[in-house]
Tab-separated table of C-alpha atoms and ligand atoms in Angstrom:
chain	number	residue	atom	x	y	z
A	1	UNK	CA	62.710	6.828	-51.674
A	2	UNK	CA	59.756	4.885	-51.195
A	3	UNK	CA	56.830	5.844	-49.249
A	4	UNK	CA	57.601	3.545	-46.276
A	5	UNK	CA	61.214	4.652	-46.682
A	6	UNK	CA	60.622	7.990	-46.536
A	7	UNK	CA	58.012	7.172	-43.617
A	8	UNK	CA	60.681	5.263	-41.725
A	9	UNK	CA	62.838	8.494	-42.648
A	10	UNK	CA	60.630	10.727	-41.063
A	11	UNK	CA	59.447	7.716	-38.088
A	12	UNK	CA	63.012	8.416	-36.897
A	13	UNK	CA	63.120	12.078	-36.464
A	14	UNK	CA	60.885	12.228	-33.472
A	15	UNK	CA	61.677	16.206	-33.273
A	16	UNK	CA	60.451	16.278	-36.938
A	17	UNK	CA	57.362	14.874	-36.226
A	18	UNK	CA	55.980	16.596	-33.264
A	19	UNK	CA	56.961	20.230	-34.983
A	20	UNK	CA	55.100	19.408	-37.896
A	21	UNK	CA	52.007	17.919	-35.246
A	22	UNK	CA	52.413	21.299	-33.577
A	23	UNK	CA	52.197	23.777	-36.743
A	24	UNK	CA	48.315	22.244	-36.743
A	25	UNK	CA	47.375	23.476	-33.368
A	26	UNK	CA	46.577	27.266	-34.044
A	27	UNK	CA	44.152	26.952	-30.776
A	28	UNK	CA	47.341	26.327	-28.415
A	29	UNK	CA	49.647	28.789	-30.474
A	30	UNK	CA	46.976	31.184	-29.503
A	31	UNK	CA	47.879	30.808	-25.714
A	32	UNK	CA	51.797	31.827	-25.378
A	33	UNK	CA	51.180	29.923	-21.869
A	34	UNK	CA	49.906	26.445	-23.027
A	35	UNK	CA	52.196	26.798	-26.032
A	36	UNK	CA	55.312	27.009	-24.072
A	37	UNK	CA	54.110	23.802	-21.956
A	38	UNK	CA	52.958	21.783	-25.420
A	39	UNK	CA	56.340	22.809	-27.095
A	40	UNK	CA	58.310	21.301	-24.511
A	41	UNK	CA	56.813	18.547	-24.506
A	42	UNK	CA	58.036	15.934	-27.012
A	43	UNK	CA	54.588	14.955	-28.527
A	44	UNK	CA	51.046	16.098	-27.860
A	45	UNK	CA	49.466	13.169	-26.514
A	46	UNK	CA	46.322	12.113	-26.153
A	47	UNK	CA	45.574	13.026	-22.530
A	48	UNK	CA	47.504	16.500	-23.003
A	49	UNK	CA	45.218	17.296	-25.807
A	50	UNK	CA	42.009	16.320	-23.936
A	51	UNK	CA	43.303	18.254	-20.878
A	52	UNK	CA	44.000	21.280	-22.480
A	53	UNK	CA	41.546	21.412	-25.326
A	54	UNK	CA	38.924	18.996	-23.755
A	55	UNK	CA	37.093	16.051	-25.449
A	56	UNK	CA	34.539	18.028	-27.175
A	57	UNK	CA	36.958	20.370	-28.614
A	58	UNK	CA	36.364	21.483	-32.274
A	59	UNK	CA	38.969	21.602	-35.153
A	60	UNK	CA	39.222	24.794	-36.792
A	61	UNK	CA	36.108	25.745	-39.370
A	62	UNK	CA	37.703	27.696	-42.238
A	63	UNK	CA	35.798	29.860	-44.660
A	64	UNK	CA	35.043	28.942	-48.450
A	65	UNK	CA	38.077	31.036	-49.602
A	66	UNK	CA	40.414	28.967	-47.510
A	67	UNK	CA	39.906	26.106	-49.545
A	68	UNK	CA	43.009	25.136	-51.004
A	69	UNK	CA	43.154	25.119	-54.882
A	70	UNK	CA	44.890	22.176	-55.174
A	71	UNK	CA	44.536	18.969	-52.347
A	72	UNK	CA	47.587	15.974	-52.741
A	73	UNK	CA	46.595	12.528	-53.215
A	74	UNK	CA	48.612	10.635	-50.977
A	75	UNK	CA	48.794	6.997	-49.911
A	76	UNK	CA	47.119	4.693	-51.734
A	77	UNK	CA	45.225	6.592	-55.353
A	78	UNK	CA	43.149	3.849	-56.257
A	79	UNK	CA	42.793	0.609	-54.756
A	80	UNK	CA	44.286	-2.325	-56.703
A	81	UNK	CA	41.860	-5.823	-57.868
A	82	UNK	CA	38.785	-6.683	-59.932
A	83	UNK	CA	36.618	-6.306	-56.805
A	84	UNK	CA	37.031	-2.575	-56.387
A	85	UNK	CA	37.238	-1.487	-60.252
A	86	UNK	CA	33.921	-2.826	-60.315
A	87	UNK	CA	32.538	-1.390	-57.591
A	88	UNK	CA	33.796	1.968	-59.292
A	89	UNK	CA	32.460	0.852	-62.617
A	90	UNK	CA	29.137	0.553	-61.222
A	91	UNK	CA	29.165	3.955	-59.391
A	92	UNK	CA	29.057	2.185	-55.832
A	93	UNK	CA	25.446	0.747	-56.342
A	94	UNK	CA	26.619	-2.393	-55.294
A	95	UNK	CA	28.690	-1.085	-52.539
A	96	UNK	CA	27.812	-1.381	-48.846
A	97	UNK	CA	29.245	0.119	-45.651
A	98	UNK	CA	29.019	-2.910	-43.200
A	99	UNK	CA	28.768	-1.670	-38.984
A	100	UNK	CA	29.391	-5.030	-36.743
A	101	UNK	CA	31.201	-6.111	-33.909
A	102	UNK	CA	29.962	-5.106	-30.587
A	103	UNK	CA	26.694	-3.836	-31.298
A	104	UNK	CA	23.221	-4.905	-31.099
A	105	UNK	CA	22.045	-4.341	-34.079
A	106	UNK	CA	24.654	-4.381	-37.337
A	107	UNK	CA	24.231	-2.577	-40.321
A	108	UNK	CA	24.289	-2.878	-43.617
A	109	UNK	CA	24.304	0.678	-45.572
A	110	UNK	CA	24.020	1.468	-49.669
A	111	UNK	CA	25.558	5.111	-50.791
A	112	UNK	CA	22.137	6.071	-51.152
A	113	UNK	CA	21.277	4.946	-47.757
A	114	UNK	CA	24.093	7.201	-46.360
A	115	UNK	CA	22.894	10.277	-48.552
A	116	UNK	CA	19.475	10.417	-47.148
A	117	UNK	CA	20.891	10.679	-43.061
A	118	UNK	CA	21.035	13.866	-42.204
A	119	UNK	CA	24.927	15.064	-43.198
A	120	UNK	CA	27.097	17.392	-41.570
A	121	UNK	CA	29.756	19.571	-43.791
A	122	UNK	CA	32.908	21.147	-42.556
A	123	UNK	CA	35.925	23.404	-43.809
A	124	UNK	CA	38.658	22.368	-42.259
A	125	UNK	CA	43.044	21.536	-42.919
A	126	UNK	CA	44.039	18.131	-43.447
A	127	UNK	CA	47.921	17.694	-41.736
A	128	UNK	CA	49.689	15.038	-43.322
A	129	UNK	CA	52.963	13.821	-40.951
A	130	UNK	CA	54.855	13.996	-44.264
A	131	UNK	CA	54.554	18.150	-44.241
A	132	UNK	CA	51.899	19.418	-45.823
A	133	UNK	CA	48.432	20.572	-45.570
A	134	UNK	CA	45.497	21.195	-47.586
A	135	UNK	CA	42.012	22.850	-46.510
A	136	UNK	CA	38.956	21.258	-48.304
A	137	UNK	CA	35.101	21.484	-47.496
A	138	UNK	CA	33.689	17.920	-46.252
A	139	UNK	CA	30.352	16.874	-46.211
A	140	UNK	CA	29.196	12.953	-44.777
A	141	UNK	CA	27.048	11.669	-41.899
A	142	UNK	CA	28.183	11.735	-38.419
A	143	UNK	CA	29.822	8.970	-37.361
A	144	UNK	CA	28.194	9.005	-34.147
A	145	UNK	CA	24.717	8.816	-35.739
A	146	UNK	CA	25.208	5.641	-36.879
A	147	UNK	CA	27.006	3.986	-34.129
A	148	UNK	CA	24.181	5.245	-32.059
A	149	UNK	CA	21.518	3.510	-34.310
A	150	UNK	CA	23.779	0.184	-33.901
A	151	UNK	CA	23.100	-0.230	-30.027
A	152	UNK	CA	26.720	-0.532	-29.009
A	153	UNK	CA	27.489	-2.827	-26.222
A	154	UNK	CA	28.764	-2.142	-22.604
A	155	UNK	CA	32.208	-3.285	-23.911
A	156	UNK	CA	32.666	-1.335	-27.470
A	157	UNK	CA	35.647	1.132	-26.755
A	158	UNK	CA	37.185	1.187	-30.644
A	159	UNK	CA	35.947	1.650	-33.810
A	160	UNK	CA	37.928	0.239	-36.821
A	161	UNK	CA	37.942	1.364	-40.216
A	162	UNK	CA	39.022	-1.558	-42.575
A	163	UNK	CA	39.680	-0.287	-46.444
A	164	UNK	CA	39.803	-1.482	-49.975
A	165	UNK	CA	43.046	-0.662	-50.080
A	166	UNK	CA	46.338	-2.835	-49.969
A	167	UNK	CA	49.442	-0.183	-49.588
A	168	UNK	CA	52.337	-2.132	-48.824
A	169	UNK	CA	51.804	-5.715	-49.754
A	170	UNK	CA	55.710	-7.130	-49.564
A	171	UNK	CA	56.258	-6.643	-45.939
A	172	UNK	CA	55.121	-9.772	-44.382
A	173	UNK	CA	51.342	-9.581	-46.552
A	174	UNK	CA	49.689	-7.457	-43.857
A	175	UNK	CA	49.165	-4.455	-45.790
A	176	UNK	CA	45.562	-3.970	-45.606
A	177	UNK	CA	45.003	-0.533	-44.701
A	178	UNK	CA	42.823	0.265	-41.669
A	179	UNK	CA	42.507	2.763	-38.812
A	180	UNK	CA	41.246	2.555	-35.391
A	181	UNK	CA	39.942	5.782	-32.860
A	182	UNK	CA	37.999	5.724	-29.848
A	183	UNK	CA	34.762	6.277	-29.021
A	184	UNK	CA	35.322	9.543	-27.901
A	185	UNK	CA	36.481	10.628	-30.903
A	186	UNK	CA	33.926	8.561	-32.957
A	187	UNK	CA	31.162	10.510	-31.448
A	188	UNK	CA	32.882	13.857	-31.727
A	189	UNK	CA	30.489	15.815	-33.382
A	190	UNK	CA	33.235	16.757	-36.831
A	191	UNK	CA	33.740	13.327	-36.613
A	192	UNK	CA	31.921	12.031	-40.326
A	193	UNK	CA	32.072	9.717	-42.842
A	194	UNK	CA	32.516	11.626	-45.848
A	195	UNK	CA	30.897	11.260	-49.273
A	196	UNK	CA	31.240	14.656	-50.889
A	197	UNK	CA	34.535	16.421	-51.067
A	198	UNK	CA	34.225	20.404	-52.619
A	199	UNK	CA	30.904	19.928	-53.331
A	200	UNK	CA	31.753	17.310	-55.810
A	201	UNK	CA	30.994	13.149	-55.222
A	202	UNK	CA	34.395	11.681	-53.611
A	203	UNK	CA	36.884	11.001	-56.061
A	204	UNK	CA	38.552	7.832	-56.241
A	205	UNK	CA	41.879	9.293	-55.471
A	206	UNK	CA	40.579	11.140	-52.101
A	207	UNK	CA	38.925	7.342	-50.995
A	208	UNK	CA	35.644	6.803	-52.873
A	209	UNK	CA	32.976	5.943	-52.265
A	210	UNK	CA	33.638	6.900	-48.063
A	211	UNK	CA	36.520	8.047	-46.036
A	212	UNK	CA	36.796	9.118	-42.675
A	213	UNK	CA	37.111	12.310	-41.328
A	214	UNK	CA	38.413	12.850	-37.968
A	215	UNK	CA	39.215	16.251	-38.072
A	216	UNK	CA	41.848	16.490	-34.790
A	217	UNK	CA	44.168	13.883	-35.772
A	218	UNK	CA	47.014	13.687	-38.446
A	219	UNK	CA	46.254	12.637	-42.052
A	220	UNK	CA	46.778	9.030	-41.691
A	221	UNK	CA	43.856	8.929	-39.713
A	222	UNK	CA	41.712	9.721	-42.388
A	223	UNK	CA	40.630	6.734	-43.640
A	224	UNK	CA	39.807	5.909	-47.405
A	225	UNK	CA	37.788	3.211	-49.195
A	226	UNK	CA	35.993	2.323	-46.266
A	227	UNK	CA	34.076	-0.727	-46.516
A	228	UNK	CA	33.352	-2.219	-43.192
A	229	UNK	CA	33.640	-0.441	-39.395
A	230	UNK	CA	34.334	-3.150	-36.977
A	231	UNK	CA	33.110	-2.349	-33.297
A	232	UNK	CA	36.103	-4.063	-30.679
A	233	UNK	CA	37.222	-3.322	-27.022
A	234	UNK	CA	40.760	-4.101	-28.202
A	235	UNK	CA	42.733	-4.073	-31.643
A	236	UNK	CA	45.608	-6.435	-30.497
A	237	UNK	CA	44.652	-8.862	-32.546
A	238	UNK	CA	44.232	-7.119	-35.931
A	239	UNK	CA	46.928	-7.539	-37.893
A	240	UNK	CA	49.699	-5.482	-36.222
A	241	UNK	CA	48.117	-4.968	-32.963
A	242	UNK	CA	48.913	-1.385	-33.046
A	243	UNK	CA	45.587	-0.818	-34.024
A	244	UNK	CA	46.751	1.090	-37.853
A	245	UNK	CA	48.590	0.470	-40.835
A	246	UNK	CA	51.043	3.168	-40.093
A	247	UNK	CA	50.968	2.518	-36.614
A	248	UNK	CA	52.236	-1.164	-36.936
A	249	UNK	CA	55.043	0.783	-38.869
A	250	UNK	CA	55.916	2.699	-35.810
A	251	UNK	CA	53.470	5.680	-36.428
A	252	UNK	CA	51.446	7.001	-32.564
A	253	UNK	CA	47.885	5.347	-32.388
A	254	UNK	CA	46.692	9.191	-30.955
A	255	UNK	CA	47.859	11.173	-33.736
A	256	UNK	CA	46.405	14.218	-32.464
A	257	UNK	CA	47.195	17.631	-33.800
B	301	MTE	N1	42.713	3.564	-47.240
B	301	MTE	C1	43.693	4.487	-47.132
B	301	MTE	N2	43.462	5.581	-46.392
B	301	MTE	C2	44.398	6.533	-46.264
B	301	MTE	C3	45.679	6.389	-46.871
B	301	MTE	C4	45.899	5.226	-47.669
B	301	MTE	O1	46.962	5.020	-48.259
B	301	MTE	N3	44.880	4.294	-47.769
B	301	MTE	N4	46.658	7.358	-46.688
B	301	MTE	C5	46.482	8.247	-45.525
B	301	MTE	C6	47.342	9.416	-45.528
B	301	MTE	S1	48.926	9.230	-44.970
B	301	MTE	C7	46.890	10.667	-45.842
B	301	MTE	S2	47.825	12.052	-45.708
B	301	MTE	C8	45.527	10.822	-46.370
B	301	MTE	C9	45.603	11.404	-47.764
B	301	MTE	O2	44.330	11.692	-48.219
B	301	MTE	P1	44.187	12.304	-49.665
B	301	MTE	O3	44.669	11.271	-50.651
B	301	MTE	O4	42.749	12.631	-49.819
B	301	MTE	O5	45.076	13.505	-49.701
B	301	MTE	O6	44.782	9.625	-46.432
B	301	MTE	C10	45.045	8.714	-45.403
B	301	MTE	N5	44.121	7.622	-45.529
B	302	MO	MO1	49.659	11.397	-44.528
């Protein structure tokens, strides 16, 4: 099966999906109460999870030991095209993270740029809809930091991650990857863009030079190759209009776990 085969597989089984979103949430397991209400509940959506965990809610923190020996590389492994190669070739020097849209002031950030903000690192499990999960130890700035610096406007309510990355160029040519979340959860304080995965520089096949992490929603959330955050008040107009690759294939914007 293909990847989008197997997606549209697993799209299907709606059951499927929300047990595997459920295994994540050890915080509601915890409470037999709130379990029983989540479980029978066909999905965990967004306003359940802020009602019951609140906004501010963090992801689990595991400990160094937790970290999983061996973390999948799924999706996209390397972006395809001369543009990106080179940008690897050259270690990212030439790379920059561009912040625009609805803000006041845009930015325009180098690797090394990012490495001298003050960084945040976390130990926490990534939840992939496709079944597994892998702990690793993240370390990146804030994302909130930086939107902060940008002056957002009175109307920003999205950011959107667009990547490198095409994954799935034959249906219709919109296979760009991006991502979209709130504000809300772009200010959440595990909310980073990561640089540093196990204490080692991002790898190409985990989404160097940056990726998102955005540590209470599902893998596909996690953005790789970033290369420009767009600031919106609506995503209907990027390419699907569901405001994510995998959600214009029928994948829940709120993927929260
Ligand atoms: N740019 C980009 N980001 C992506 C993907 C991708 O294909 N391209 N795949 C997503 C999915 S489905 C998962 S599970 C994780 C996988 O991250 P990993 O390769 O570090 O395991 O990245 C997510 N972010
Ligand atoms: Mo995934």
């Amino acid at each position: 099966m293909t990847d989008l085969k197997r997606r549209r597989f697993l799209i299907s089984s709606a059951l499927g999906v929300s047990a595997l979103a459920l295994s994540g949430c050890d915080r509601l397991e915890q409470s037999p109460e709130v379990g029983g209400v989540i479980r029978s509940a066909e999905k965990l959506t967004m306003s359940a999870q802020r009602l019951l965990l609140g906004r501010d809610a963090l992801a689990r923190e595991f400990a160094e030991t937790d970290i999983s020996p061996a973390f999948r590389v799924n999706g996209t492994s390397a972006p395809d095209g001369e543009a990106y190669a080179q940008l690897v070739e050259g270690n990212f020097a030439n790379w920059r993270l561009k912040i625009d849209g609805l803000v006041d002031r845009p930015l325009e950030l180098s690797l090394a740029d990012l490495k001298k903000l003050p960084a945040r690192t976390q130990i926490t499990r990534h939840d992939c809809v496709e079944g597994w999960s892998a702990i690793a130890k993240w370390t990146g700035v804030p994302l909130g930091s930086l939107l902060a610096a940008t002056g957002l406007k009175p109307s920003a309510r999205f950011a959107v991650f667009h990547c490198a990355d095409e994954l799935e160029k034959t249906l219709d040519g919109s296979g760009r990857y991006y991502e979209s979340i709130d504000l809300i959860d772009a200010f959440h304080p595990q909310t980073i863009l990561a640089y540093r995965m196990n204490d080692q520089e991002l790898s190409v096949g985990h989404g160097a030079p940056l990726r998102l992490r955005v540590e209470r929603q599902l893998g596909y959330k996690q953005t790789k190759y970033i290369m420009h955050i767009e600031i919106v008040d609506s995503f209907a107009a990027l390419w699907g209009g569901s405001g994510g690759f995998w959600e214009d294939r029928g994948y829940e914007w709120y993927a929260g776990i």
